[in-house]
XYZ file of C-alpha atoms in Angstrom:
187
model
C -0.120 0.003 -0.041
C 2.825 2.343 0.913
C 4.340 1.881 -2.418
C 1.103 2.353 -4.254
C 0.502 5.607 -2.397
C 4.040 6.700 -3.183
C 3.623 5.908 -6.888
C 0.455 7.853 -6.916
C 2.139 10.972 -5.418
C 5.145 10.534 -7.715
C 2.754 10.379 -10.712
C 1.061 13.709 -9.706
C 4.462 15.300 -9.219
C 5.671 14.059 -12.553
C 2.458 15.258 -14.334
C 2.870 18.735 -12.692
C 6.514 18.775 -13.787
C 5.379 17.919 -17.361
C 2.878 20.813 -17.401
C 5.515 23.162 -16.141
C 8.006 22.102 -18.723
C 5.463 22.558 -21.582
C 4.725 26.110 -20.208
C 8.372 26.962 -19.723
C 9.772 25.712 -22.995
C 6.747 26.210 -25.284
C 8.922 28.367 -27.739
C 11.980 26.012 -27.649
C 11.032 22.692 -29.145
C 14.503 21.276 -28.894
C 14.757 21.659 -25.175
C 11.227 20.783 -24.515
C 11.344 17.554 -26.433
C 14.693 16.607 -24.707
C 13.403 17.181 -21.125
C 9.851 16.192 -21.770
C 10.857 12.833 -23.084
C 12.690 12.066 -19.787
C 9.610 12.935 -17.712
C 7.168 10.964 -20.024
C 9.420 7.856 -19.592
C 9.239 8.127 -15.981
C 5.463 8.614 -16.068
C 5.011 5.611 -18.322
C 7.170 3.467 -16.161
C 5.248 4.288 -12.984
C 1.845 3.817 -14.773
C 3.119 0.254 -16.066
C 4.354 -0.607 -12.474
C 0.937 0.407 -11.215
C -0.836 -1.617 -13.808
C 1.220 -4.704 -13.046
C 0.587 -4.323 -9.291
C -3.207 -3.933 -9.962
C -3.618 -6.686 -12.692
C -3.686 -9.717 -10.354
C -6.294 -8.198 -8.228
C -8.344 -7.216 -11.174
C -8.198 -10.651 -12.526
C -9.312 -12.159 -9.295
C -12.262 -9.776 -9.072
C -13.296 -10.429 -12.572
C -12.981 -14.226 -12.137
C -15.009 -14.109 -9.010
C -17.636 -11.717 -10.508
C -17.925 -14.035 -13.600
C -18.035 -17.224 -11.715
C -20.643 -15.863 -9.274
C -22.931 -14.757 -12.036
C -22.460 -17.927 -14.085
C -23.265 -20.100 -10.940
C -26.064 -17.844 -9.615
C -29.393 -19.700 -9.591
C -32.124 -17.933 -11.580
C -35.806 -18.661 -11.825
C -36.828 -21.155 -14.679
C -40.056 -21.101 -16.327
C -42.201 -24.020 -17.627
C -41.721 -22.506 -21.156
C -37.799 -22.899 -20.823
C -38.114 -26.344 -19.430
C -40.535 -27.414 -22.298
C -38.092 -25.754 -24.741
C -35.215 -27.711 -23.422
C -36.983 -30.907 -23.057
C -38.071 -30.717 -26.574
C -34.365 -30.514 -27.681
C -33.822 -34.024 -26.443
C -33.865 -36.636 -29.159
C -36.513 -39.131 -28.968
C -34.165 -41.937 -28.595
C -32.675 -40.316 -25.307
C -35.993 -39.604 -23.663
C -37.138 -41.569 -20.675
C -40.372 -43.440 -21.286
C -43.392 -42.737 -19.049
C -42.955 -46.198 -17.473
C -39.385 -45.519 -16.510
C -40.088 -42.269 -14.678
C -41.054 -43.908 -11.458
C -37.815 -45.768 -11.201
C -35.723 -42.951 -12.167
C -37.486 -40.469 -9.992
C -37.659 -42.866 -6.916
C -36.144 -41.723 -3.687
C -32.565 -42.696 -2.955
C -32.027 -45.689 -0.696
C -29.006 -46.842 1.386
C -28.188 -49.293 -1.167
C -28.040 -46.533 -3.773
C -25.639 -44.551 -1.802
C -23.534 -47.395 -0.716
C -23.276 -48.776 -4.407
C -22.310 -45.377 -5.595
C -19.617 -44.799 -3.084
C -18.198 -48.388 -3.427
C -17.737 -47.975 -7.325
C -15.270 -45.010 -6.765
C -11.450 -45.369 -6.707
C -10.096 -46.199 -3.261
C -8.233 -42.845 -3.001
C -10.917 -40.692 -4.434
C -12.744 -37.960 -2.512
C -16.113 -36.649 -3.721
C -16.299 -33.087 -2.681
C -14.653 -29.957 -1.067
C -14.766 -31.548 2.351
C -12.092 -33.979 0.958
C -13.528 -37.087 2.881
C -12.550 -40.201 1.221
C -15.341 -42.561 0.116
C -14.212 -44.974 2.754
C -15.408 -42.634 5.486
C -18.853 -42.435 3.838
C -19.104 -46.116 3.529
C -18.330 -46.322 7.358
C -21.171 -43.679 8.099
C -23.460 -45.674 5.933
C -22.970 -48.676 8.163
C -24.559 -46.889 11.125
C -28.354 -46.456 11.358
C -28.612 -42.915 12.473
C -25.815 -41.503 9.996
C -27.276 -43.603 7.212
C -30.800 -42.152 7.709
C -29.287 -38.653 7.809
C -27.413 -39.249 4.486
C -30.584 -40.682 2.810
C -32.724 -37.750 3.992
C -30.020 -35.250 2.811
C -29.661 -36.832 -0.556
C -33.345 -37.063 -0.991
C -34.015 -33.446 0.096
C -31.438 -32.276 -2.422
C -32.758 -34.282 -5.319
C -36.458 -34.077 -4.746
C -36.918 -30.711 -3.133
C -33.789 -28.784 -4.058
C -32.839 -28.273 -0.376
C -29.030 -28.378 -0.124
C -27.008 -28.116 3.057
C -25.015 -24.784 3.348
C -21.780 -26.398 2.785
C -23.020 -27.439 -0.663
C -23.796 -23.844 -1.460
C -19.883 -23.059 -2.116
C -18.622 -23.001 -5.608
C -15.470 -24.989 -6.178
C -13.368 -25.320 -9.165
C -10.377 -27.718 -9.270
C -8.071 -27.648 -12.208
C -6.126 -30.900 -12.651
C -3.290 -31.572 -14.804
C -3.652 -34.181 -17.669
C -0.246 -35.705 -16.919
C 0.749 -36.891 -13.594
C 2.987 -33.910 -12.783
C 1.423 -32.501 -9.745
C 3.906 -29.383 -9.726
C 1.515 -27.872 -12.227
C -1.707 -28.524 -9.988
C -3.779 -25.575 -9.455
C -6.773 -25.164 -6.980
C -9.233 -22.166 -6.906
C -12.034 -22.015 -4.570
C -14.707 -19.342 -3.995
C -17.569 -19.058 -1.708
């Protein structure tokens, strides 16, 4: 901050100096151009420094703004639902007799099967809990009931726990070089 404040005051000083040079040497182009070029270079360098210091902050603000807007929920009308449903090819549509099975509430078997199919070292969300922990929780009646209620409320009623409201983006490298691994998280 101190450097930024110093830079602003230095820029004002150099801009005043530039104005004085223009007034003082307005009739002598040779001297004016010689002295003015030095001051203009200093101003340009300071402005570039200021831009470089502010750029990462501006990028972060822009990313957060865009990510927040992209992920912000908005009301959906029946017309929009019908429009998008009509875009699904007939061969990919769910038949009426399949609706009940697809829309049925989740069971403990559904949750257990889903977590058992994952790789042993995999973690499903931002809490970083491995699937092994979930399987352990599913083995106890009270935590299993809580998990079933939680998933069914989310899928059927759109009621999500507060911890699920965060937005998380994980950028993973395509190769196994973890040095290039980046992680960005915003709430």
